Amino acid sequence: MTEPRYYPGTYADERPFAPAVVLARTGDSISWRQLDERSTRIARLFRNVGLRSGDTIALLIENHPTAYEIVWAVLRSGLRYTFVNSMLTAGEAVEIVDSASAPVIICSTRLLGLGEAIAEALPALEHRFAVTSNEDVSLEPLP
């Protein structure tokens, strides 16, 4: 089966070292190969924790290449995602995550406080992860 043109694996095969994502403000970038490999690894994590097609993941993360890796993992897994605005109060963020029926929240270390507040208010969240590295995405369970 041929992958659609927009699939990162297609570009990883054709131009593995070309930038897939570049943030203008910082110049941070990731290549198509990195996007493909990292999103595949994250997709495996999603499968290993029991997520199934149609499940929703709440994302509390800054505009960083890591966000793209997670979003591609979500898409390639048949999952859905909802971004949680970091400017919201904890109560407002809890309402968004709760209304999305998200069994998983992923937050950056910079937004860990808000992520922990959401997780504390929603004990039904099955999995809580923090992005612990911007260089090579590592998702670790929240304490």
CSV table of N, CA and C in Angstrom, one decimal:
chain,number,residue,atom,x,y,z
A,1,MET,N,0.8,-1.2,0.0
A,1,MET,CA,0.0,0.0,0.0
A,1,MET,C,0.9,1.2,0.0
A,2,THR,N,0.6,2.2,-0.8
A,2,THR,CA,1.4,3.4,-0.9
A,2,THR,C,0.9,4.4,0.1
A,3,GLU,N,1.8,5.0,0.9
A,3,GLU,CA,1.4,6.0,1.9
A,3,GLU,C,1.0,7.3,1.2
A,4,PRO,N,0.1,8.0,1.8
A,4,PRO,CA,-0.3,9.3,1.2
A,4,PRO,C,0.9,10.3,1.2
A,5,ARG,N,0.9,11.2,0.3
A,5,ARG,CA,2.0,12.1,0.1
A,5,ARG,C,2.3,12.9,1.4
A,6,TYR,N,1.4,13.2,2.3
A,6,TYR,CA,1.6,14.0,3.4
A,6,TYR,C,2.1,13.2,4.6
A,7,TYR,N,2.3,11.9,4.5
A,7,TYR,CA,2.8,11.0,5.5
A,7,TYR,C,4.3,11.3,5.7
A,8,PRO,N,4.7,11.4,7.0
A,8,PRO,CA,6.2,11.8,7.2
A,8,PRO,C,7.1,10.7,6.7
A,9,GLY,N,6.7,9.4,6.7
A,9,GLY,CA,7.5,8.3,6.3
A,9,GLY,C,7.9,8.5,4.8
A,10,THR,N,7.0,9.0,4.0
A,10,THR,CA,7.2,9.2,2.6
A,10,THR,C,8.4,10.2,2.4
A,11,TYR,N,8.3,11.3,3.1
A,11,TYR,CA,9.3,12.3,3.1
A,11,TYR,C,10.6,11.8,3.7
A,12,ALA,N,10.5,11.0,4.7
A,12,ALA,CA,11.7,10.5,5.4
A,12,ALA,C,12.5,9.6,4.4
A,13,ASP,N,11.8,8.9,3.5
A,13,ASP,CA,12.4,8.1,2.5
A,13,ASP,C,13.1,9.0,1.4
A,14,GLU,N,12.3,10.0,1.0
A,14,GLU,CA,12.8,10.8,-0.1
A,14,GLU,C,13.9,11.8,0.3
A,15,ARG,N,13.8,12.4,1.4
A,15,ARG,CA,14.7,13.4,1.9
A,15,ARG,C,14.9,13.4,3.4
A,16,PRO,N,15.6,12.4,3.9
A,16,PRO,CA,15.6,12.1,5.3
A,16,PRO,C,16.2,13.3,6.1
A,17,PHE,N,17.1,14.0,5.6
A,17,PHE,CA,17.8,15.0,6.4
A,17,PHE,C,17.3,16.4,6.2
A,18,ALA,N,16.4,16.6,5.3
A,18,ALA,CA,15.7,17.9,5.1
A,18,ALA,C,14.9,18.3,6.3
A,19,PRO,N,14.8,19.5,6.6
A,19,PRO,CA,14.0,19.9,7.8
A,19,PRO,C,12.5,19.7,7.5
A,20,ALA,N,11.9,19.1,8.5
A,20,ALA,CA,10.4,18.9,8.4
A,20,ALA,C,9.7,20.0,9.1
A,21,VAL,N,10.3,20.5,10.2
A,21,VAL,CA,9.8,21.5,11.1
A,21,VAL,C,10.9,22.5,11.4
A,22,VAL,N,10.7,23.8,11.3
A,22,VAL,CA,11.7,24.8,11.7
A,22,VAL,C,10.9,25.9,12.4
A,23,LEU,N,11.3,26.2,13.6
A,23,LEU,CA,10.7,27.3,14.4
A,23,LEU,C,11.5,28.5,14.1
A,24,ALA,N,10.8,29.5,13.5
A,24,ALA,CA,11.4,30.7,13.1
A,24,ALA,C,12.1,31.5,14.2
A,25,ARG,N,11.4,31.5,15.3
A,25,ARG,CA,12.0,32.3,16.5
A,25,ARG,C,13.3,31.8,17.0
A,26,THR,N,13.4,30.5,17.1
A,26,THR,CA,14.6,29.9,17.7
A,26,THR,C,15.5,29.2,16.7
A,27,GLY,N,15.0,28.8,15.5
A,27,GLY,CA,15.8,28.1,14.5
A,27,GLY,C,15.8,26.6,14.8
A,28,ASP,N,15.1,26.2,16.0
A,28,ASP,CA,15.1,24.7,16.3
A,28,ASP,C,14.4,24.0,15.1
A,29,SER,N,14.9,22.8,14.8
A,29,SER,CA,14.4,22.1,13.7
A,29,SER,C,14.5,20.6,13.9
A,30,ILE,N,13.7,19.8,13.2
A,30,ILE,CA,13.8,18.4,13.2
A,30,ILE,C,13.7,17.9,11.7
A,31,SER,N,14.4,16.9,11.4
A,31,SER,CA,14.4,16.4,10.0
A,31,SER,C,13.2,15.5,9.8
A,32,TRP,N,12.9,15.2,8.5
A,32,TRP,CA,11.8,14.2,8.2
A,32,TRP,C,12.1,12.9,8.8
A,33,ARG,N,13.4,12.4,8.8
A,33,ARG,CA,13.7,11.1,9.4
A,33,ARG,C,13.4,11.2,10.9
A,34,GLN,N,13.9,12.2,11.6
A,34,GLN,CA,13.6,12.4,13.0
A,34,GLN,C,12.1,12.4,13.3
A,35,LEU,N,11.4,13.1,12.5
A,35,LEU,CA,9.9,13.2,12.8
A,35,LEU,C,9.3,11.8,12.6
A,36,ASP,N,9.7,11.1,11.6
A,36,ASP,CA,9.1,9.8,11.3
A,36,ASP,C,9.5,8.8,12.5
A,37,GLU,N,10.8,8.8,12.8
A,37,GLU,CA,11.3,7.8,13.8
A,37,GLU,C,10.7,8.1,15.2
A,38,ARG,N,10.7,9.4,15.6
A,38,ARG,CA,10.2,9.8,16.9
A,38,ARG,C,8.7,9.6,17.0
A,39,SER,N,8.0,9.9,16.0
A,39,SER,CA,6.5,9.8,16.0
A,39,SER,C,6.2,8.3,16.1
A,40,THR,N,7.0,7.5,15.4
A,40,THR,CA,6.7,6.0,15.5
A,40,THR,C,6.9,5.5,16.9
A,41,ARG,N,8.0,5.9,17.5
A,41,ARG,CA,8.3,5.5,18.9
A,41,ARG,C,7.2,5.9,19.8
A,42,ILE,N,6.7,7.1,19.7
A,42,ILE,CA,5.6,7.6,20.6
A,42,ILE,C,4.3,6.9,20.3
A,43,ALA,N,4.1,6.6,19.0
A,43,ALA,CA,2.9,5.8,18.6
A,43,ALA,C,2.9,4.4,19.3
A,44,ARG,N,4.1,3.8,19.4
A,44,ARG,CA,4.2,2.5,20.1
A,44,ARG,C,3.9,2.7,21.6
A,45,LEU,N,4.3,3.7,22.2
A,45,LEU,CA,4.0,4.0,23.6
A,45,LEU,C,2.5,4.1,23.7
A,46,PHE,N,1.8,4.8,22.9
A,46,PHE,CA,0.4,4.9,22.9
A,46,PHE,C,-0.3,3.5,22.9
A,47,ARG,N,0.2,2.7,21.9
A,47,ARG,CA,-0.4,1.4,21.8
A,47,ARG,C,-0.1,0.5,23.0
A,48,ASN,N,1.1,0.7,23.6
A,48,ASN,CA,1.5,-0.1,24.7
A,48,ASN,C,0.8,0.2,26.0
A,49,VAL,N,0.3,1.4,26.1
A,49,VAL,CA,-0.5,1.8,27.3
A,49,VAL,C,-2.0,1.5,27.0
A,50,GLY,N,-2.4,0.9,25.9
A,50,GLY,CA,-3.7,0.5,25.6
A,50,GLY,C,-4.6,1.5,24.9
A,51,LEU,N,-4.1,2.5,24.3
A,51,LEU,CA,-4.9,3.5,23.6
A,51,LEU,C,-5.4,2.8,22.3
A,52,ARG,N,-6.6,3.1,21.9
A,52,ARG,CA,-7.2,2.6,20.7
A,52,ARG,C,-7.7,3.7,19.8
A,53,SER,N,-7.8,3.4,18.6
A,53,SER,CA,-8.3,4.3,17.6
A,53,SER,C,-9.5,5.1,18.1
A,54,GLY,N,-9.5,6.4,18.0
A,54,GLY,CA,-10.6,7.2,18.5
A,54,GLY,C,-10.4,7.8,19.9
A,55,ASP,N,-9.5,7.3,20.6
A,55,ASP,CA,-9.2,7.9,22.0
A,55,ASP,C,-8.6,9.3,21.8
A,56,THR,N,-8.7,10.1,22.8
A,56,THR,CA,-8.2,11.5,22.7
A,56,THR,C,-7.1,11.7,23.7
A,57,ILE,N,-6.1,12.4,23.2
A,57,ILE,CA,-5.0,12.8,24.1
A,57,ILE,C,-5.0,14.3,24.3
A,58,ALA,N,-4.9,14.8,25.5
A,58,ALA,CA,-4.8,16.2,25.8
A,58,ALA,C,-3.4,16.6,25.8
A,59,LEU,N,-3.1,17.7,25.1
A,59,LEU,CA,-1.7,18.2,25.0
A,59,LEU,C,-1.6,19.6,25.6
A,60,LEU,N,-0.6,19.7,26.5
A,60,LEU,CA,-0.3,20.9,27.2
A,60,LEU,C,1.2,21.2,26.9
A,61,ILE,N,1.5,21.8,25.8
A,61,ILE,CA,2.8,21.9,25.4
A,61,ILE,C,3.0,23.2,24.6
A,62,GLU,N,4.2,23.8,24.6
A,62,GLU,CA,4.5,25.0,23.9
A,62,GLU,C,4.7,24.7,22.4
A,63,ASN,N,4.8,25.7,21.6
A,63,ASN,CA,5.1,25.6,20.2
A,63,ASN,C,6.5,25.2,20.1
A,64,HIS,N,6.8,23.9,19.9
A,64,HIS,CA,8.1,23.4,19.8
A,64,HIS,C,8.0,22.2,18.9
A,65,PRO,N,9.1,21.8,18.2
A,65,PRO,CA,9.1,20.6,17.3
A,65,PRO,C,8.6,19.4,18.0
A,66,THR,N,8.8,19.3,19.3
A,66,THR,CA,8.2,18.1,20.0
A,66,THR,C,6.7,18.0,19.8
A,67,ALA,N,6.0,19.1,19.8
A,67,ALA,CA,4.6,19.0,19.6
A,67,ALA,C,4.2,18.3,18.3
A,68,TYR,N,5.0,18.6,17.3
A,68,TYR,CA,4.7,18.0,16.0
A,68,TYR,C,5.0,16.5,16.0
A,69,GLU,N,6.0,16.1,16.7
A,69,GLU,CA,6.3,14.6,16.8
A,69,GLU,C,5.1,13.9,17.5
A,70,ILE,N,4.6,14.5,18.6
A,70,ILE,CA,3.5,13.9,19.3
A,70,ILE,C,2.2,13.9,18.4
A,71,VAL,N,1.9,15.0,17.7
A,71,VAL,CA,0.8,15.1,16.9
A,71,VAL,C,0.8,14.1,15.8
A,72,TRP,N,2.0,13.9,15.1
A,72,TRP,CA,2.1,12.8,14.1
A,72,TRP,C,1.9,11.5,14.7
A,73,ALA,N,2.4,11.2,15.9
A,73,ALA,CA,2.2,9.9,16.6
A,73,ALA,C,0.7,9.7,16.8
A,74,VAL,N,0.0,10.8,17.2
A,74,VAL,CA,-1.5,10.7,17.4
A,74,VAL,C,-2.1,10.3,16.1
A,75,LEU,N,-1.8,11.1,15.0
A,75,LEU,CA,-2.5,10.8,13.8
A,75,LEU,C,-2.2,9.5,13.2
A,76,ARG,N,-0.9,9.0,13.3
A,76,ARG,CA,-0.6,7.7,12.7
A,76,ARG,C,-1.2,6.6,13.6
A,77,SER,N,-1.7,6.9,14.8
A,77,SER,CA,-2.3,5.9,15.6
A,77,SER,C,-3.8,5.9,15.6
A,78,GLY,N,-4.3,6.8,14.8
A,78,GLY,CA,-5.8,6.9,14.7
A,78,GLY,C,-6.4,7.5,15.9
A,79,LEU,N,-5.6,8.2,16.7
A,79,LEU,CA,-6.2,8.9,17.9
A,79,LEU,C,-6.6,10.3,17.5
A,80,ARG,N,-7.1,11.0,18.5
A,80,ARG,CA,-7.5,12.4,18.4
A,80,ARG,C,-6.7,13.2,19.4
A,81,TYR,N,-6.6,14.5,19.2
A,81,TYR,CA,-5.9,15.3,20.2
A,81,TYR,C,-6.6,16.6,20.4
A,82,THR,N,-6.4,17.2,21.6
A,82,THR,CA,-6.9,18.5,21.9
A,82,THR,C,-5.8,19.3,22.6
A,83,PHE,N,-5.5,20.4,22.1
A,83,PHE,CA,-4.5,21.3,22.8
A,83,PHE,C,-5.2,22.0,23.9
A,84,VAL,N,-4.5,22.1,25.0
A,84,VAL,CA,-5.0,22.9,26.2
A,84,VAL,C,-4.1,24.2,26.2
A,85,ASN,N,-4.8,25.3,26.2
A,85,ASN,CA,-4.1,26.6,26.2
A,85,ASN,C,-3.5,26.8,27.5
A,86,SER,N,-2.2,27.1,27.5
A,86,SER,CA,-1.4,27.3,28.8
A,86,SER,C,-1.8,28.6,29.5
A,87,MET,N,-2.6,29.4,28.9
A,87,MET,CA,-3.0,30.7,29.5
A,87,MET,C,-4.3,30.5,30.3
A,88,LEU,N,-4.9,29.3,30.3
A,88,LEU,CA,-6.2,29.1,31.0
A,88,LEU,C,-5.9,28.9,32.5
A,89,THR,N,-6.9,29.1,33.3
A,89,THR,CA,-6.8,28.8,34.7
A,89,THR,C,-6.8,27.2,34.8
A,90,ALA,N,-6.4,26.7,35.9
A,90,ALA,CA,-6.5,25.3,36.1
A,90,ALA,C,-7.9,24.8,36.0
A,91,GLY,N,-8.9,25.5,36.5
A,91,GLY,CA,-10.3,25.1,36.4
A,91,GLY,C,-10.7,25.0,35.0
A,92,GLU,N,-10.4,26.0,34.2
A,92,GLU,CA,-10.8,26.0,32.8
A,92,GLU,C,-10.1,24.9,32.0
A,93,ALA,N,-8.8,24.6,32.3
A,93,ALA,CA,-8.1,23.5,31.6
A,93,ALA,C,-8.7,22.2,32.0
A,94,VAL,N,-9.1,22.0,33.3
A,94,VAL,CA,-9.7,20.8,33.7
A,94,VAL,C,-11.0,20.6,32.9
A,95,GLU,N,-11.8,21.6,32.7
A,95,GLU,CA,-13.1,21.5,31.9
A,95,GLU,C,-12.8,21.0,30.5
A,96,ILE,N,-11.8,21.5,29.9
A,96,ILE,CA,-11.5,21.1,28.5
A,96,ILE,C,-11.1,19.7,28.4
A,97,VAL,N,-10.1,19.3,29.3
A,97,VAL,CA,-9.7,17.9,29.3
A,97,VAL,C,-10.8,16.9,29.6
A,98,ASP,N,-11.6,17.3,30.6
A,98,ASP,CA,-12.8,16.5,31.0
A,98,ASP,C,-13.8,16.4,29.9
A,99,SER,N,-14.1,17.5,29.2
A,99,SER,CA,-15.1,17.4,28.1
A,99,SER,C,-14.6,16.7,26.9
A,100,ALA,N,-13.3,16.6,26.7
A,100,ALA,CA,-12.7,15.8,25.6
A,100,ALA,C,-12.7,14.3,25.9
A,101,SER,N,-13.0,14.0,27.2
A,101,SER,CA,-12.9,12.6,27.6
A,101,SER,C,-11.6,12.0,27.3
A,102,ALA,N,-10.5,12.8,27.5
A,102,ALA,CA,-9.2,12.3,27.2
A,102,ALA,C,-8.6,11.4,28.4
A,103,PRO,N,-8.3,10.2,28.0
A,103,PRO,CA,-7.7,9.3,29.0
A,103,PRO,C,-6.2,9.6,29.3
A,104,VAL,N,-5.6,10.5,28.5
A,104,VAL,CA,-4.2,10.8,28.5
A,104,VAL,C,-3.9,12.3,28.5
A,105,ILE,N,-3.0,12.7,29.3
A,105,ILE,CA,-2.5,14.1,29.2
A,105,ILE,C,-1.0,14.1,29.0
A,106,ILE,N,-0.5,14.9,28.1
A,106,ILE,CA,0.9,15.0,27.9
A,106,ILE,C,1.3,16.5,28.1
A,107,CYS,N,2.2,16.8,29.0
A,107,CYS,CA,2.6,18.2,29.2
A,107,CYS,C,4.1,18.4,29.2
A,108,SER,N,4.5,19.6,28.8
A,108,SER,CA,5.9,19.9,28.8
A,108,SER,C,6.4,20.2,30.3
A,109,THR,N,7.7,20.1,30.5
A,109,THR,CA,8.2,20.4,31.8
A,109,THR,C,7.9,21.8,32.3
A,110,ARG,N,7.9,22.7,31.3
A,110,ARG,CA,7.6,24.1,31.7
A,110,ARG,C,6.2,24.3,32.2
A,111,LEU,N,5.2,23.4,31.7
A,111,LEU,CA,3.8,23.5,32.1
A,111,LEU,C,3.4,22.4,33.1
A,112,LEU,N,4.4,21.8,33.7
A,112,LEU,CA,4.2,20.7,34.6
A,112,LEU,C,3.2,21.0,35.7
A,113,GLY,N,3.3,22.2,36.3
A,113,GLY,CA,2.4,22.6,37.4
A,113,GLY,C,1.0,22.5,37.0
A,114,LEU,N,0.6,23.1,35.8
A,114,LEU,CA,-0.7,23.1,35.3
A,114,LEU,C,-1.1,21.6,35.0
A,115,GLY,N,-0.2,20.9,34.4
A,115,GLY,CA,-0.5,19.5,34.1
A,115,GLY,C,-0.8,18.7,35.3
A,116,GLU,N,-0.1,18.9,36.4
A,116,GLU,CA,-0.3,18.2,37.6
A,116,GLU,C,-1.6,18.6,38.3
A,117,ALA,N,-2.0,19.9,38.1
A,117,ALA,CA,-3.3,20.3,38.7
A,117,ALA,C,-4.4,19.7,37.9
A,118,ILE,N,-4.3,19.5,36.6
A,118,ILE,CA,-5.3,18.9,35.8
A,118,ILE,C,-5.4,17.4,36.2
A,119,ALA,N,-4.3,16.7,36.3
A,119,ALA,CA,-4.2,15.3,36.7
A,119,ALA,C,-4.8,15.1,38.1
A,120,GLU,N,-4.6,16.0,39.0
A,120,GLU,CA,-5.1,15.9,40.4
A,120,GLU,C,-6.6,16.0,40.4
A,121,ALA,N,-7.1,16.9,39.6
A,121,ALA,CA,-8.6,17.2,39.5
A,121,ALA,C,-9.3,16.1,38.7
A,122,LEU,N,-8.6,15.3,37.9
A,122,LEU,CA,-9.3,14.3,37.1
A,122,LEU,C,-8.6,13.0,37.3
A,123,PRO,N,-8.9,12.3,38.4
A,123,PRO,CA,-8.3,11.0,38.7
A,123,PRO,C,-8.6,10.0,37.7
A,124,ALA,N,-9.6,10.2,36.9
A,124,ALA,CA,-10.0,9.2,35.8
A,124,ALA,C,-9.0,9.2,34.7
A,125,LEU,N,-8.1,10.2,34.6
A,125,LEU,CA,-7.0,10.2,33.6
A,125,LEU,C,-6.2,8.9,33.8
A,126,GLU,N,-6.2,8.1,32.8
A,126,GLU,CA,-5.5,6.8,32.9
A,126,GLU,C,-4.0,6.9,32.8
A,127,HIS,N,-3.5,7.9,32.0
A,127,HIS,CA,-2.1,8.0,31.8
A,127,HIS,C,-1.7,9.5,31.8
A,128,ARG,N,-0.6,9.8,32.5
A,128,ARG,CA,-0.1,11.2,32.6
A,128,ARG,C,1.3,11.2,32.3
A,129,PHE,N,1.7,12.0,31.2
A,129,PHE,CA,3.1,12.0,30.8
A,129,PHE,C,3.6,13.4,30.7
A,130,ALA,N,4.9,13.5,31.0
A,130,ALA,CA,5.6,14.8,30.8
A,130,ALA,C,6.7,14.6,29.8
A,131,VAL,N,6.9,15.6,28.9
A,131,VAL,CA,8.0,15.6,27.9
A,131,VAL,C,9.2,16.0,28.7
A,132,THR,N,10.2,15.1,28.8
A,132,THR,CA,11.4,15.3,29.6
A,132,THR,C,12.6,15.7,28.8
A,133,SER,N,12.5,15.7,27.5
A,133,SER,CA,13.7,16.1,26.7
A,133,SER,C,13.2,16.7,25.4
A,134,ASN,N,13.7,17.9,25.0
A,134,ASN,CA,13.4,18.5,23.8
A,134,ASN,C,14.2,18.0,22.6
A,135,GLU,N,15.4,17.4,22.9
A,135,GLU,CA,16.3,16.9,21.9
A,135,GLU,C,15.8,15.6,21.3
A,136,ASP,N,15.4,14.7,22.1
A,136,ASP,CA,14.9,13.4,21.7
A,136,ASP,C,13.7,13.1,22.6
A,137,VAL,N,12.5,13.2,22.1
A,137,VAL,CA,11.3,13.1,22.9
A,137,VAL,C,11.3,11.9,23.8
A,138,SER,N,11.1,12.2,25.0
A,138,SER,CA,11.0,11.1,26.0
A,138,SER,C,9.8,11.5,26.9
A,139,LEU,N,8.9,10.6,27.0
A,139,LEU,CA,7.7,10.8,27.8
A,139,LEU,C,7.8,9.9,29.0
A,140,GLU,N,7.7,10.6,30.1
A,140,GLU,CA,7.8,10.0,31.4
A,140,GLU,C,6.5,10.2,32.2
A,141,PRO,N,6.1,9.2,33.0
A,141,PRO,CA,4.9,9.3,33.8
A,141,PRO,C,5.0,10.5,34.7
A,142,LEU,N,3.9,11.2,34.9
A,142,LEU,CA,3.9,12.3,35.9
A,142,LEU,C,3.9,11.7,37.3
A,143,PRO,N,4.5,12.3,38.2
A,143,PRO,CA,4.6,11.8,39.6
A,143,PRO,C,3.2,11.6,40.2
